[in-house]
Amino acid sequence: MFAYAVRRLGFAIVTLWLATLLVFGALLLIPGNPAQAILGIDATPADLEALEARLGLDKPPLERYLNWLGGALRGDLGQSIRYERPIAELILARLGITLPIVVASLLLATIIAVPMGILAARRAGSPIDLGISLASLVGIVLPSFWVGLMFIYIFIVWLKLPLPTSFPIGGWENPQRALLALVLPVLTVALASASFLVRLVRGSVLEVLSQDFIRTARAKGLAERVVLYKHALRNAALPVVTVLGLEFASLLIATVVVETVFGIPGLGSLSLTAISARDYPLVQAVVLVIAAFIVLMNLLVDLLYGLLDPRVSYA
Amino acid sequence: MLSQRVQSKASRRTMGWAKLPLALKVGSFLILLILLMVLLSALNPTNPNATTPHRLAPLFTPGHPLGTDILGRDTLARVLAGAQNALYVGLIAVGIGLSLGLLLGVLAGYFGGWLDQILSVLLETLYALPALLIALLLAAIFNPGVTTSMAAIGLAAVPAFARVARAGVLSVKALPYIEAARALGMGHGRIMLRHVLPNIIGPLLVQASLAFAVAILAEAALSYLGLGTQPPNPSWGRMLREAQSYQELTPYPVIFPGLAIGLAVLGFNLLGDGLRDYLDPRKRS
């Protein structure tokens, strides 16, 4: 297990390093002068030169890459051109809004999906199972941002619920208003995620229920409740727990889109502003941070899998 | 005698249709529906981008069955044209994902060893960059548009195709007929093309169908964020973005593109699921 963990960690580090190469290399492909692209065509030569020096464009690419990588390793992602502030600071502030949405959505999704999935698996083939499966299919095929728009229409335009349609400008300074502003986004992201989880829980429980040790447990006269909770669910939980980890990372992306629907200044709006302002260092940093997050979650899930399931061996 | 044979053949065919998985049938039907939308869009005399003085028309207005948006553009014409855009983006994106993924997956699976190791690290890196992140990078380098979004969605689909292809090759590679082909002196290229590829086409088709559904969702999301199809061209995601700001005046320009996305995604998802069941020898009786 230890050797496996070390190897897996090495793999993750190499992956991350390749990601930095890709992200940095991609921006070398910008046609023409990046400083010109940022400042526009009527920039003065003096301004251009100053920005080129700030972006380090006067240095060779390799030196720039090493400087950037060294900074990133120390947590310094450079300065944003648009905001004139350290990028790490900007991203942390936005994560303070995006991460609570992701965590709350995942929790809510689990609370909805696990009981529904178990119910559907126990009554496989029944109208209840069919209903749950159809509902989850609907949740999977409809784009989450459209569902968000429908929620705005139903809850705010129609039912006139007193929910704010945008995040308060002061952020978390007004916690009550901020929380209220996050109700619909969390509901939107959670429903999409729950639809996907229900299928997984159902499949996982169904598979375990068909195994021999469950038949044995029933044959020796255990109550169905004991069979289900003590024998089946424990074994069905493993694939669900690992997928929850991966879902965490992919929710970060899904949330970026839903944030735009609800006017929430999270990581999503930061990356879109970065694109429209041609703030290249900021684009690089946002992409790298999310990619690093995904690599990390993958690593955690793989390690967790080995810890949770004694049958998994890594010879 | 002859008529008997024809009859039995015909009955076998209808039996085959009845035995097809339900998901396959419903999925094919929905995709036919989307294709019909593309056809109707081509035949439709109403220009989806033409503005009229008839703004925010309600449903069932003569000449505008699904109403109009704030610029007086016909919602039906725009939803139909959006189908064409979605299929176009999906086809190119899945084409990119399939061809690159197939190439890398077959090479990794067939040759194994260090090539497999290197490719798997590369693919794992690509896996950490979902379509949205690649689209952000491409939009920063070039101008955001339908080309960058197709490229981003296609590149993001590569690892999944490669995984399917690699697994398929690994299961086929050890079979005696490949050994026989090699014993007969066939080259690697010929074995891969003539003997390996035809036997892994099934899982790849399943993956292509599922990737198509993902591509349509991703295209809509990117266009919604302003990173995909640019105005005035109709795209389902773009329509949602534009109609959001006046949603309280009329919800229809939001409702219909969303339903169209759902329909298309459902179609390709079901087709993929159905194909998998159909091709799975364990489930075929």
Short mmCIF file of C-alpha atoms in Angstrom, two decimals, chain A residues 30-55 57 80-82 84 274-281, chain B residues 140:
data_model
loop_
_atom_site.label_atom_id
_atom_site.label_comp_id
_atom_site.label_asym_id
_atom_site.label_seq_id
_atom_site.Cartn_x
_atom_site.Cartn_y
_atom_site.Cartn_z
CA ILE A 30 -0.93 34.03 -28.73
CA PRO A 31 -0.57 35.50 -32.19
CA GLY A 32 1.32 38.77 -32.19
CA ASN A 33 2.34 40.75 -29.14
CA PRO A 34 0.33 39.92 -25.98
CA ALA A 35 0.99 43.39 -24.55
CA GLN A 36 -0.54 44.89 -27.68
CA ALA A 37 -3.54 42.57 -27.39
CA ILE A 38 -4.10 43.67 -23.78
CA LEU A 39 -3.70 47.42 -24.34
CA GLY A 40 -5.38 47.68 -27.75
CA ILE A 41 -4.16 49.31 -30.93
CA ASP A 42 -3.90 52.87 -29.65
CA ALA A 43 -1.42 52.12 -26.85
CA THR A 44 1.65 54.34 -26.66
CA PRO A 45 5.04 52.67 -27.21
CA ALA A 46 6.07 53.61 -23.66
CA ASP A 47 3.00 51.86 -22.16
CA LEU A 48 3.66 48.84 -24.34
CA GLU A 49 7.25 48.59 -23.20
CA ALA A 50 6.26 48.94 -19.55
CA LEU A 51 3.67 46.15 -19.82
CA GLU A 52 6.07 43.93 -21.76
CA ALA A 53 8.58 44.32 -18.95
CA ARG A 54 5.88 43.56 -16.36
CA LEU A 55 4.81 40.42 -18.19
CA LEU A 57 8.10 39.37 -22.35
CA SER A 80 -3.49 40.50 -12.18
CA ILE A 81 -3.38 43.11 -14.93
CA ARG A 82 -7.08 43.91 -14.71
CA GLU A 84 -3.76 45.25 -10.12
CA ALA A 274 -10.04 37.57 -17.17
CA ILE A 275 -10.88 36.45 -20.72
CA SER A 276 -12.64 39.66 -21.73
CA ALA A 277 -9.90 41.84 -20.20
CA ARG A 278 -7.22 39.62 -21.80
CA ASP A 279 -5.67 39.28 -18.36
CA TYR A 280 -3.39 36.40 -19.40
CA PRO A 281 -1.71 35.78 -16.03
CA ALA B 140 -7.61 33.73 -24.20
#
